[in-house]
PDB file of C-alpha atoms in Angstrom:
ATOM      1  CA  MET A1201     -23.780   7.497  63.004  1.00  0.00           C
ATOM      2  CA  ARG A1202     -20.145   7.552  64.646  1.00  0.00           C
ATOM      3  CA  ARG A1203     -20.120   3.333  65.008  1.00  0.00           C
ATOM      4  CA  LEU A1204     -21.956   3.079  61.002  1.00  0.00           C
ATOM      5  CA  ALA A1205     -19.282   6.374  59.791  1.00  0.00           C
ATOM      6  CA  GLY A1206     -16.515   4.065  60.765  1.00  0.00           C
ATOM      7  CA  LEU A1207     -17.559   1.274  59.205  1.00  0.00           C
ATOM      8  CA  LEU A1208     -19.083   2.894  55.896  1.00  0.00           C
ATOM      9  CA  VAL A1209     -16.975   6.301  55.987  1.00  0.00           C
ATOM     10  CA  ALA A1210     -14.556   6.563  57.806  1.00  0.00           C
ATOM     11  CA  PRO A1211     -13.109  10.277  57.382  1.00  0.00           C
ATOM     12  CA  LEU A1212     -10.941  11.419  59.494  1.00  0.00           C
ATOM     13  CA  LEU A1213     -13.177  13.708  61.418  1.00  0.00           C
ATOM     14  CA  LEU A1214     -15.673  10.522  62.387  1.00  0.00           C
ATOM     15  CA  LEU A1215     -15.762  13.840  62.043  1.00  0.00           C
ATOM     16  CA  SER A1216     -31.822  24.801  52.738  1.00  0.00           C
ATOM     17  CA  ALA A1217     -29.971  28.524  54.469  1.00  0.00           C
ATOM     18  CA  VAL A1218     -27.253  29.516  52.370  1.00  0.00           C
ATOM     19  CA  ALA A1219     -24.916  32.998  53.376  1.00  0.00           C
ATOM     20  CA  CYS A1220     -22.090  33.928  52.441  1.00  0.00           C
ATOM     21  CA  GLY A1221     -19.605  35.272  55.040  1.00  0.00           C
ATOM     22  CA  SER A1222     -17.986  38.460  55.555  1.00  0.00           C
ATOM     23  CA  GLU A1223     -15.105  39.331  52.624  1.00  0.00           C
ATOM     24  CA  GLY A1224     -12.378  41.145  52.090  1.00  0.00           C
ATOM     25  CA  LYS A1225     -12.397  42.227  55.723  1.00  0.00           C
ATOM     26  CA  GLY A1226      -8.767  40.978  56.876  1.00  0.00           C
ATOM     27  CA  SER A1227      -7.952  38.377  54.158  1.00  0.00           C
ATOM     28  CA  ASP A1228      -4.260  37.993  54.845  1.00  0.00           C
ATOM     29  CA  SER A1229      -4.473  37.935  58.980  1.00  0.00           C
ATOM     30  CA  VAL A1230      -6.257  38.449  61.716  1.00  0.00           C
ATOM     31  CA  SER A1231      -5.396  37.450  65.723  1.00  0.00           C
ATOM     32  CA  PRO A1232      -8.549  36.232  67.841  1.00  0.00           C
ATOM     33  CA  ALA A1233      -9.486  37.788  70.518  1.00  0.00           C
ATOM     34  CA  GLY A1234      -9.442  35.398  72.833  1.00  0.00           C
ATOM     35  CA  GLY A1235      -5.571  34.165  72.565  1.00  0.00           C
ATOM     36  CA  LEU A1236      -6.271  30.971  69.843  1.00  0.00           C
ATOM     37  CA  PRO A1237      -3.603  30.737  66.974  1.00  0.00           C
ATOM     38  CA  ALA A1238      -3.504  33.761  64.839  1.00  0.00           C
ATOM     39  CA  ILE A1239      -4.017  32.623  61.693  1.00  0.00           C
ATOM     40  CA  THR A1240      -1.205  34.395  59.496  1.00  0.00           C
ATOM     41  CA  ALA A1241      -2.732  34.341  56.251  1.00  0.00           C
ATOM     42  CA  GLY A1242      -6.026  33.780  53.847  1.00  0.00           C
ATOM     43  CA  ALA A1243      -8.323  35.254  57.286  1.00  0.00           C
ATOM     44  CA  ALA A1244     -11.105  35.713  54.283  1.00  0.00           C
ATOM     45  CA  PHE A1245     -14.466  33.248  54.722  1.00  0.00           C
ATOM     46  CA  GLY A1246     -13.676  30.487  51.648  1.00  0.00           C
ATOM     47  CA  GLU A1247      -9.472  31.286  51.351  1.00  0.00           C
ATOM     48  CA  LYS A1248      -7.411  28.284  52.844  1.00  0.00           C
ATOM     49  CA  PRO A1249      -6.220  29.574  56.269  1.00  0.00           C
ATOM     50  CA  THR A1250      -2.180  29.143  57.555  1.00  0.00           C
ATOM     51  CA  LEU A1251      -2.830  29.109  60.863  1.00  0.00           C
ATOM     52  CA  ALA A1252       0.828  29.742  63.515  1.00  0.00           C
ATOM     53  CA  LYS A1253       1.502  26.939  66.372  1.00  0.00           C
ATOM     54  CA  GLY A1254      -0.370  28.067  69.077  1.00  0.00           C
ATOM     55  CA  GLU A1255       1.486  30.675  72.244  1.00  0.00           C
ATOM     56  CA  GLY A1256       1.270  29.392  75.527  1.00  0.00           C
ATOM     57  CA  ASP A1257      -0.399  26.571  77.063  1.00  0.00           C
ATOM     58  CA  PRO A1258      -3.713  25.712  75.816  1.00  0.00           C
ATOM     59  CA  PRO A1259      -6.927  26.280  77.033  1.00  0.00           C
ATOM     60  CA  GLU A1260      -8.328  23.562  79.432  1.00  0.00           C
ATOM     61  CA  GLU A1261     -12.330  24.109  77.923  1.00  0.00           C
ATOM     62  CA  LEU A1262     -13.734  24.202  74.404  1.00  0.00           C
ATOM     63  CA  LYS A1263     -13.230  28.029  73.178  1.00  0.00           C
ATOM     64  CA  THR A1264     -14.769  29.334  70.105  1.00  0.00           C
ATOM     65  CA  GLU A1265     -13.633  32.984  68.480  1.00  0.00           C
ATOM     66  CA  VAL A1266     -15.876  33.672  65.792  1.00  0.00           C
ATOM     67  CA  ILE A1267     -13.585  34.869  63.092  1.00  0.00           C
ATOM     68  CA  SER A1268     -16.085  36.235  60.318  1.00  0.00           C
ATOM     69  CA  GLU A1269     -19.649  36.208  61.126  1.00  0.00           C
ATOM     70  CA  GLY A1270     -21.991  35.212  58.487  1.00  0.00           C
ATOM     71  CA  ASP A1271     -25.937  36.223  57.495  1.00  0.00           C
ATOM     72  CA  GLY A1272     -27.925  33.084  58.166  1.00  0.00           C
ATOM     73  CA  ALA A1273     -29.738  31.046  59.972  1.00  0.00           C
ATOM     74  CA  GLU A1274     -28.337  29.697  63.455  1.00  0.00           C
ATOM     75  CA  VAL A1275     -27.086  26.004  63.060  1.00  0.00           C
ATOM     76  CA  LYS A1276     -28.961  23.817  65.227  1.00  0.00           C
ATOM     77  CA  LYS A1277     -28.890  20.551  66.527  1.00  0.00           C
ATOM     78  CA  GLY A1278     -29.921  17.557  64.021  1.00  0.00           C
ATOM     79  CA  ASP A1279     -29.750  20.380  61.124  1.00  0.00           C
ATOM     80  CA  GLN A1280     -27.304  19.430  58.566  1.00  0.00           C
ATOM     81  CA  ILE A1281     -24.477  20.861  57.546  1.00  0.00           C
ATOM     82  CA  GLU A1282     -21.908  21.973  55.018  1.00  0.00           C
ATOM     83  CA  VAL A1283     -18.595  23.285  56.246  1.00  0.00           C
ATOM     84  CA  ASN A1284     -14.608  23.440  54.721  1.00  0.00           C
ATOM     85  CA  TYR A1285     -12.015  23.691  57.371  1.00  0.00           C
ATOM     86  CA  LEU A1286      -8.580  23.493  58.327  1.00  0.00           C
ATOM     87  CA  GLY A1287      -7.185  21.378  61.248  1.00  0.00           C
ATOM     88  CA  GLN A1288      -3.484  21.710  63.099  1.00  0.00           C
ATOM     89  CA  ALA A1289      -2.824  20.837  67.214  1.00  0.00           C
ATOM     90  CA  TRP A1290      -2.143  23.635  68.887  1.00  0.00           C
ATOM     91  CA  ASP A1291       1.452  23.014  69.595  1.00  0.00           C
ATOM     92  CA  SER A1292       2.252  22.759  65.483  1.00  0.00           C
ATOM     93  CA  ASP A1293       2.212  25.047  62.598  1.00  0.00           C
ATOM     94  CA  GLU A1294       1.765  21.856  60.250  1.00  0.00           C
ATOM     95  CA  PRO A1295      -2.039  21.000  59.427  1.00  0.00           C
ATOM     96  CA  PHE A1296      -3.052  17.123  59.650  1.00  0.00           C
ATOM     97  CA  ASP A1297      -5.672  17.523  57.851  1.00  0.00           C
ATOM     98  CA  ASN A1298      -8.436  20.030  55.944  1.00  0.00           C
ATOM     99  CA  SER A1299     -10.781  20.097  53.152  1.00  0.00           C
ATOM    100  CA  PHE A1300      -9.804  22.906  50.965  1.00  0.00           C
ATOM    101  CA  ASP A1301      -6.879  21.531  49.298  1.00  0.00           C
ATOM    102  CA  ARG A1302      -9.289  18.246  48.158  1.00  0.00           C
ATOM    103  CA  GLY A1303     -12.186  20.904  46.804  1.00  0.00           C
ATOM    104  CA  GLU A1304     -14.765  19.185  48.747  1.00  0.00           C
ATOM    105  CA  PRO A1305     -16.477  20.244  51.343  1.00  0.00           C
ATOM    106  CA  PHE A1306     -17.234  18.187  54.366  1.00  0.00           C
ATOM    107  CA  ASN A1307     -20.982  17.197  55.552  1.00  0.00           C
ATOM    108  CA  LEU A1308     -21.989  16.141  58.830  1.00  0.00           C
ATOM    109  CA  THR A1309     -24.780  15.799  61.143  1.00  0.00           C
ATOM    110  CA  VAL A1310     -24.624  18.729  64.426  1.00  0.00           C
ATOM    111  CA  GLY A1311     -25.259  16.592  67.030  1.00  0.00           C
ATOM    112  CA  ALA A1312     -25.571  13.240  65.815  1.00  0.00           C
ATOM    113  CA  GLY A1313     -22.518  11.909  66.933  1.00  0.00           C
ATOM    114  CA  GLN A1314     -20.646  11.689  63.603  1.00  0.00           C
ATOM    115  CA  VAL A1315     -17.658  13.788  64.576  1.00  0.00           C
ATOM    116  CA  ILE A1316     -16.181  14.759  67.753  1.00  0.00           C
ATOM    117  CA  LYS A1317     -17.904  16.267  70.465  1.00  0.00           C
ATOM    118  CA  GLY A1318     -15.851  19.213  70.225  1.00  0.00           C
ATOM    119  CA  TRP A1319     -17.448  20.022  66.882  1.00  0.00           C
ATOM    120  CA  ASP A1320     -20.864  19.160  67.887  1.00  0.00           C
ATOM    121  CA  GLN A1321     -21.287  21.411  70.519  1.00  0.00           C
ATOM    122  CA  GLY A1322     -18.391  24.269  68.639  1.00  0.00           C
ATOM    123  CA  LEU A1323     -20.357  24.606  66.089  1.00  0.00           C
ATOM    124  CA  GLU A1324     -24.382  24.904  67.187  1.00  0.00           C
ATOM    125  CA  GLY A1325     -25.738  28.318  67.528  1.00  0.00           C
ATOM    126  CA  GLN A1326     -22.830  29.428  64.771  1.00  0.00           C
ATOM    127  CA  LYS A1327     -24.435  31.201  61.841  1.00  0.00           C
ATOM    128  CA  VAL A1328     -24.181  30.463  58.018  1.00  0.00           C
ATOM    129  CA  GLY A1329     -21.556  31.765  56.627  1.00  0.00           C
ATOM    130  CA  SER A1330     -19.215  32.400  59.561  1.00  0.00           C
ATOM    131  CA  ARG A1331     -15.616  31.604  59.868  1.00  0.00           C
ATOM    132  CA  VAL A1332     -14.807  29.880  63.443  1.00  0.00           C
ATOM    133  CA  GLU A1333     -12.079  29.029  64.877  1.00  0.00           C
ATOM    134  CA  LEU A1334     -12.327  26.241  67.230  1.00  0.00           C
ATOM    135  CA  ALA A1335     -10.004  25.550  70.481  1.00  0.00           C
ATOM    136  CA  ILE A1336     -10.781  21.750  71.445  1.00  0.00           C
ATOM    137  CA  PRO A1337      -9.640  20.193  74.551  1.00  0.00           C
ATOM    138  CA  PRO A1338      -8.545  15.802  74.077  1.00  0.00           C
ATOM    139  CA  GLU A1339     -11.841  15.339  75.213  1.00  0.00           C
ATOM    140  CA  LEU A1340     -13.447  16.942  73.072  1.00  0.00           C
ATOM    141  CA  GLY A1341     -11.522  15.167  70.402  1.00  0.00           C
ATOM    142  CA  TYR A1342      -9.339  12.229  70.207  1.00  0.00           C
ATOM    143  CA  GLY A1343      -8.051  11.718  74.274  1.00  0.00           C
ATOM    144  CA  GLU A1344      -5.811   9.607  75.224  1.00  0.00           C
ATOM    145  CA  GLN A1345      -5.731   7.533  72.364  1.00  0.00           C
ATOM    146  CA  GLY A1346      -5.013   9.877  69.149  1.00  0.00           C
ATOM    147  CA  GLN A1347      -5.656   9.335  65.777  1.00  0.00           C
ATOM    148  CA  GLY A1348      -3.651   8.654  63.327  1.00  0.00           C
ATOM    149  CA  GLN A1349      -1.028  12.292  63.313  1.00  0.00           C
ATOM    150  CA  ILE A1350      -2.784  13.205  65.925  1.00  0.00           C
ATOM    151  CA  LYS A1351      -0.828  12.936  69.057  1.00  0.00           C
ATOM    152  CA  PRO A1352      -2.649  11.477  72.200  1.00  0.00           C
ATOM    153  CA  ASN A1353      -3.848  14.154  74.715  1.00  0.00           C
ATOM    154  CA  ALA A1354      -3.764  16.857  71.960  1.00  0.00           C
ATOM    155  CA  THR A1355      -5.603  20.474  72.045  1.00  0.00           C
ATOM    156  CA  LEU A1356      -6.982  20.428  68.563  1.00  0.00           C
ATOM    157  CA  VAL A1357      -7.466  23.521  66.865  1.00  0.00           C
ATOM    158  CA  PHE A1358      -9.683  23.854  63.883  1.00  0.00           C
ATOM    159  CA  VAL A1359     -11.100  26.953  61.391  1.00  0.00           C
ATOM    160  CA  VAL A1360     -14.483  25.949  60.148  1.00  0.00           C
ATOM    161  CA  ASP A1361     -16.208  27.555  57.107  1.00  0.00           C
ATOM    162  CA  ILE A1362     -20.275  27.000  57.944  1.00  0.00           C
ATOM    163  CA  LEU A1363     -21.498  27.184  54.284  1.00  0.00           C
ATOM    164  CA  LYS A1364     -24.957  25.810  54.160  1.00  0.00           C
ATOM    165  CA  ALA A1365     -26.848  24.217  56.587  1.00  0.00           C
ATOM    166  CA  THR A1366     -30.568  21.997  55.971  1.00  0.00           C
ATOM    167  CA  THR A1367     -33.218  21.528  58.994  1.00  0.00           C
ATOM    168  CA  ILE A1368     -34.022  17.538  57.642  1.00  0.00           C
ATOM    169  CA  PRO A1369     -37.566  16.040  59.362  1.00  0.00           C
ATOM    170  CA  LYS A1370     -37.009  13.037  61.677  1.00  0.00           C
ATOM    171  CA  VAL A1371     -38.880   9.628  59.846  1.00  0.00           C
ATOM    172  CA  ALA A1372     -39.860   9.487  56.642  1.00  0.00           C
ATOM    173  CA  GLU A1373     -43.377  10.291  55.296  1.00  0.00           C
ATOM    174  CA  GLY A1374     -45.180   9.060  52.567  1.00  0.00           C
ATOM    175  CA  THR A1375     -47.378   5.644  51.295  1.00  0.00           C
ATOM    176  CA  GLU A1376     -46.397   2.969  53.552  1.00  0.00           C
ATOM    177  CA  VAL A1377     -46.051  -0.740  50.768  1.00  0.00           C
ATOM    178  CA  ALA A1378     -47.222  -3.942  51.622  1.00  0.00           C
ATOM    179  CA  GLN A1379     -45.122  -6.394  52.707  1.00  0.00           C
ATOM    180  CA  ASP A1380     -45.493  -9.589  50.926  1.00  0.00           C
ATOM    181  CA  ASN A1381     -42.858 -10.885  50.432  1.00  0.00           C
ATOM    182  CA  ILE A1382     -42.393 -14.198  52.800  1.00  0.00           C
ATOM    183  CA  ASP A1383     -39.141 -14.679  52.281  1.00  0.00           C
ATOM    184  CA  LEU A1384     -38.187 -11.315  53.606  1.00  0.00           C
ATOM    185  CA  PRO A1385     -37.326  -8.925  57.011  1.00  0.00           C
ATOM    186  CA  LYS A1386     -40.447  -7.503  57.916  1.00  0.00           C
ATOM    187  CA  VAL A1387     -39.977  -3.618  59.042  1.00  0.00           C
ATOM    188  CA  GLY A1388     -42.378  -1.463  61.358  1.00  0.00           C
ATOM    189  CA  THR A1389     -43.789   1.386  59.412  1.00  0.00           C
ATOM    190  CA  ASN A1390     -43.813   3.816  62.783  1.00  0.00           C
ATOM    191  CA  THR A1391     -43.190   6.868  62.284  1.00  0.00           C
ATOM    192  CA  ASP A1392     -42.966   8.250  65.649  1.00  0.00           C
ATOM    193  CA  GLY A1393     -39.160   8.828  65.936  1.00  0.00           C
ATOM    194  CA  LYS A1394     -38.767   5.574  67.483  1.00  0.00           C
ATOM    195  CA  ALA A1395     -36.603   2.833  65.683  1.00  0.00           C
ATOM    196  CA  PRO A1396     -38.556   1.054  64.244  1.00  0.00           C
ATOM    197  CA  SER A1397     -38.383  -3.328  64.937  1.00  0.00           C
ATOM    198  CA  ILE A1398     -37.120  -5.474  62.071  1.00  0.00           C
ATOM    199  CA  THR A1399     -37.895  -8.950  62.218  1.00  0.00           C
ATOM    200  CA  VAL A1400     -36.276 -11.765  60.165  1.00  0.00           C
ATOM    201  CA  PRO A1401     -37.410 -14.647  58.726  1.00  0.00           C
ATOM    202  CA  ASP A1402     -36.383 -18.114  59.632  1.00  0.00           C
ATOM    203  CA  LYS A1403     -35.324 -18.827  56.043  1.00  0.00           C
ATOM    204  CA  ASP A1404     -31.680 -19.360  54.300  1.00  0.00           C
ATOM    205  CA  ALA A1405     -30.691 -15.144  53.850  1.00  0.00           C
ATOM    206  CA  PRO A1406     -30.631 -13.934  49.382  1.00  0.00           C
ATOM    207  CA  THR A1407     -28.127 -14.086  48.008  1.00  0.00           C
ATOM    208  CA  GLU A1408     -28.534 -11.022  45.675  1.00  0.00           C
ATOM    209  CA  LEU A1409     -29.230  -7.166  47.406  1.00  0.00           C
ATOM    210  CA  VAL A1410     -33.119  -6.656  48.234  1.00  0.00           C
ATOM    211  CA  SER A1411     -34.198  -2.861  47.676  1.00  0.00           C
ATOM    212  CA  THR A1412     -37.464  -1.954  48.648  1.00  0.00           C
ATOM    213  CA  TYR A1413     -39.805   0.617  49.841  1.00  0.00           C
ATOM    214  CA  ILE A1414     -41.242  -0.247  53.444  1.00  0.00           C
ATOM    215  CA  ILE A1415     -42.717   3.274  52.636  1.00  0.00           C
ATOM    216  CA  GLU A1416     -42.873   5.421  49.581  1.00  0.00           C
ATOM    217  CA  GLY A1417     -42.162   9.442  49.381  1.00  0.00           C
ATOM    218  CA  ASP A1418     -42.648  11.334  47.153  1.00  0.00           C
ATOM    219  CA  GLY A1419     -38.976  13.659  47.061  1.00  0.00           C
ATOM    220  CA  PRO A1420     -36.360  13.407  44.024  1.00  0.00           C
ATOM    221  CA  GLU A1421     -34.848   9.740  43.393  1.00  0.00           C
ATOM    222  CA  VAL A1422     -31.683   9.811  44.807  1.00  0.00           C
ATOM    223  CA  LYS A1423     -28.527   9.891  43.067  1.00  0.00           C
ATOM    224  CA  LYS A1424     -25.174   8.598  43.130  1.00  0.00           C
ATOM    225  CA  SER A1425     -23.781  11.160  43.707  1.00  0.00           C
ATOM    226  CA  ASP A1426     -25.511  12.907  46.063  1.00  0.00           C
ATOM    227  CA  THR A1427     -24.757  13.504  50.356  1.00  0.00           C
ATOM    228  CA  LEU A1428     -27.725  11.969  52.218  1.00  0.00           C
ATOM    229  CA  ALA A1429     -29.539  12.797  55.491  1.00  0.00           C
ATOM    230  CA  VAL A1430     -30.832   8.789  56.958  1.00  0.00           C
ATOM    231  CA  ALA A1431     -32.059   7.040  60.163  1.00  0.00           C
ATOM    232  CA  TYR A1432     -30.800   4.151  60.123  1.00  0.00           C
ATOM    233  CA  LYS A1433     -31.041   0.727  62.185  1.00  0.00           C
ATOM    234  CA  GLY A1434     -29.031  -2.423  61.155  1.00  0.00           C
ATOM    235  CA  VAL A1435     -29.496  -5.917  61.869  1.00  0.00           C
ATOM    236  CA  LEU A1436     -27.264  -9.411  61.247  1.00  0.00           C
ATOM    237  CA  TRP A1437     -29.619 -11.952  59.426  1.00  0.00           C
ATOM    238  CA  LYS A1438     -27.901 -14.596  61.088  1.00  0.00           C
ATOM    239  CA  GLY A1439     -30.075 -14.327  64.799  1.00  0.00           C
ATOM    240  CA  GLY A1440     -31.473 -10.418  64.022  1.00  0.00           C
ATOM    241  CA  LYS A1441     -28.859  -8.556  65.924  1.00  0.00           C
ATOM    242  CA  GLU A1442     -28.812  -5.017  66.239  1.00  0.00           C
ATOM    243  CA  PHE A1443     -24.497  -4.367  65.371  1.00  0.00           C
ATOM    244  CA  ASP A1444     -25.409  -0.539  64.768  1.00  0.00           C
ATOM    245  CA  SER A1445     -28.592   2.534  64.939  1.00  0.00           C
ATOM    246  CA  SER A1446     -28.276   6.379  64.524  1.00  0.00           C
ATOM    247  CA  TYR A1447     -31.724   5.845  67.034  1.00  0.00           C
ATOM    248  CA  ALA A1448     -29.644   4.773  69.621  1.00  0.00           C
ATOM    249  CA  ARG A1449     -27.183   7.511  69.900  1.00  0.00           C
ATOM    250  CA  GLY A1450     -29.521  10.331  70.629  1.00  0.00           C
ATOM    251  CA  ASN A1451     -32.491  10.045  67.787  1.00  0.00           C
ATOM    252  CA  GLU A1452     -30.091  12.580  65.619  1.00  0.00           C
ATOM    253  CA  PRO A1453     -29.786  11.818  61.441  1.00  0.00           C
ATOM    254  CA  VAL A1454     -26.669  11.324  60.310  1.00  0.00           C
ATOM    255  CA  SER A1455     -25.169  12.626  56.745  1.00  0.00           C
ATOM    256  CA  PHE A1456     -22.370  10.825  54.259  1.00  0.00           C
ATOM    257  CA  PRO A1457     -22.336  10.922  50.457  1.00  0.00           C
ATOM    258  CA  LEU A1458     -23.509   7.857  49.108  1.00  0.00           C
ATOM    259  CA  SER A1459     -20.215   8.047  47.104  1.00  0.00           C
ATOM    260  CA  GLN A1460     -18.210   6.906  50.140  1.00  0.00           C
ATOM    261  CA  VAL A1461     -20.602   3.952  51.641  1.00  0.00           C
ATOM    262  CA  ILE A1462     -20.417  -0.010  50.863  1.00  0.00           C
ATOM    263  CA  PRO A1463     -21.729  -1.012  47.499  1.00  0.00           C
ATOM    264  CA  GLY A1464     -25.017  -2.378  48.913  1.00  0.00           C
ATOM    265  CA  TRP A1465     -25.730   0.928  50.622  1.00  0.00           C
ATOM    266  CA  GLN A1466     -24.907   2.959  46.915  1.00  0.00           C
ATOM    267  CA  ASP A1467     -26.360   0.705  44.902  1.00  0.00           C
ATOM    268  CA  GLY A1468     -29.612  -0.149  46.794  1.00  0.00           C
ATOM    269  CA  LEU A1469     -30.167   3.687  47.938  1.00  0.00           C
ATOM    270  CA  GLU A1470     -29.697   4.898  44.608  1.00  0.00           C
ATOM    271  CA  GLY A1471     -33.232   5.541  42.202  1.00  0.00           C
ATOM    272  CA  LYS A1472     -35.222   5.446  45.653  1.00  0.00           C
ATOM    273  CA  LYS A1473     -37.222   8.759  46.616  1.00  0.00           C
ATOM    274  CA  VAL A1474     -36.196  11.123  49.526  1.00  0.00           C
ATOM    275  CA  GLY A1475     -38.979  10.837  51.919  1.00  0.00           C
ATOM    276  CA  SER A1476     -38.747   7.324  52.232  1.00  0.00           C
ATOM    277  CA  ARG A1477     -37.839   4.089  53.941  1.00  0.00           C
ATOM    278  CA  VAL A1478     -36.607   1.614  52.489  1.00  0.00           C
ATOM    279  CA  LEU A1479     -35.353  -2.399  53.711  1.00  0.00           C
ATOM    280  CA  LEU A1480     -31.875  -3.421  52.278  1.00  0.00           C
ATOM    281  CA  VAL A1481     -29.984  -7.313  52.352  1.00  0.00           C
ATOM    282  CA  ILE A1482     -27.138  -6.364  51.550  1.00  0.00           C
ATOM    283  CA  PRO A1483     -24.674  -9.932  50.455  1.00  0.00           C
ATOM    284  CA  PRO A1484     -21.601 -10.257  51.953  1.00  0.00           C
ATOM    285  CA  ASP A1485     -19.499  -9.460  48.653  1.00  0.00           C
ATOM    286  CA  GLN A1486     -21.775  -6.372  49.114  1.00  0.00           C
ATOM    287  CA  ALA A1487     -20.712  -5.518  51.994  1.00  0.00           C
ATOM    288  CA  TYR A1488     -17.502  -6.464  53.946  1.00  0.00           C
ATOM    289  CA  GLY A1489     -16.596  -9.906  52.770  1.00  0.00           C
ATOM    290  CA  ASP A1490     -14.855 -12.231  54.204  1.00  0.00           C
ATOM    291  CA  ALA A1491     -13.456  -9.377  56.938  1.00  0.00           C
ATOM    292  CA  GLU A1492     -14.946  -8.947  60.206  1.00  0.00           C
ATOM    293  CA  GLN A1493     -15.886  -5.520  61.195  1.00  0.00           C
ATOM    294  CA  GLN A1494     -16.290  -3.846  64.460  1.00  0.00           C
ATOM    295  CA  GLY A1495     -18.443  -7.042  66.448  1.00  0.00           C
ATOM    296  CA  ILE A1496     -19.781  -7.962  62.692  1.00  0.00           C
ATOM    297  CA  PRO A1497     -19.012 -11.316  61.597  1.00  0.00           C
ATOM    298  CA  ALA A1498     -17.310 -12.220  58.456  1.00  0.00           C
ATOM    299  CA  GLY A1499     -19.315 -13.330  55.627  1.00  0.00           C
ATOM    300  CA  SER A1500     -22.234 -11.855  57.736  1.00  0.00           C
ATOM    301  CA  THR A1501     -25.573 -10.700  55.431  1.00  0.00           C
ATOM    302  CA  LEU A1502     -27.035  -7.057  56.570  1.00  0.00           C
ATOM    303  CA  VAL A1503     -30.575  -6.018  57.038  1.00  0.00           C
ATOM    304  CA  PHE A1504     -31.469  -2.395  57.457  1.00  0.00           C
ATOM    305  CA  SER A1505     -34.259   0.103  57.726  1.00  0.00           C
ATOM    306  CA  VAL A1506     -33.175   2.951  56.295  1.00  0.00           C
ATOM    307  CA  ASP A1507     -35.596   6.667  56.460  1.00  0.00           C
ATOM    308  CA  ILE A1508     -34.391   8.836  53.275  1.00  0.00           C
ATOM    309  CA  LEU A1509     -34.890  12.450  55.546  1.00  0.00           C
ATOM    310  CA  ALA A1510     -32.557  14.855  53.032  1.00  0.00           C
ATOM    311  CA  ALA A1511     -30.270  14.233  49.701  1.00  0.00           C
ATOM    312  CA  SER A1512     -27.859  17.452  48.858  1.00  0.00           C
TER     313      SER A1512
END
């Protein structure tokens, strides 16, 4: 969801089984065996860590050290995970970002391209309940362009607590709902994991938000406070051109807090059942209005097919 995350969510990193990490072991400080920066305070799982500045040249490849190993399941590609983290540059002793101060864990889908590559590669295979330290070279981070406080060609260091992991289905499963309104787009009902077709009629776009079932699941109703895992495809009403799709990036579900997306997604998905495929037709005033957004023309009505795969 890297493209749509940039449009809808825009966190810096864009970037169930539950287990506890080891407690009471070296909570003051710890020096990873592999030469990564030392945690000088708050070393225990769940505590906000303090990281020392890196010594010498940073590693040229991704380096992962398990600070404390949890007893949960191993994280798999496609899992929705919940983490706390702190990040800073190798040559700095000041963090550029952390979730501990916000008091709200970060959710992502592993391997979905939703975060920098070093996270996708470094967290896969780790156990739930673990604290992990990652050293991420520029090519797996923000590369030559940098990002905000992060300088170009920076090696990044993260301490990550893996709080939770949920294996989620690939597609919506439920009862097909008749699509008999000729004024609305038609969405494919395939459940083979491939992107559904979206056929936009040669008619004027609706001026109000449209949210309707294509496949109705039997899961709980989505709340605006939920974090969702979805598969989606988005096209422009005018011309039907695809502008974004999770299916085009490894076909892995993507995760985000519903409260952090455009109003048309919030209002259109709230109250819909998990397991469903939903058609959203979003007028400009509930999308991006008069502003052009990464190839989406100003004043565009947007059409989405959204499979709601999980909510937490």
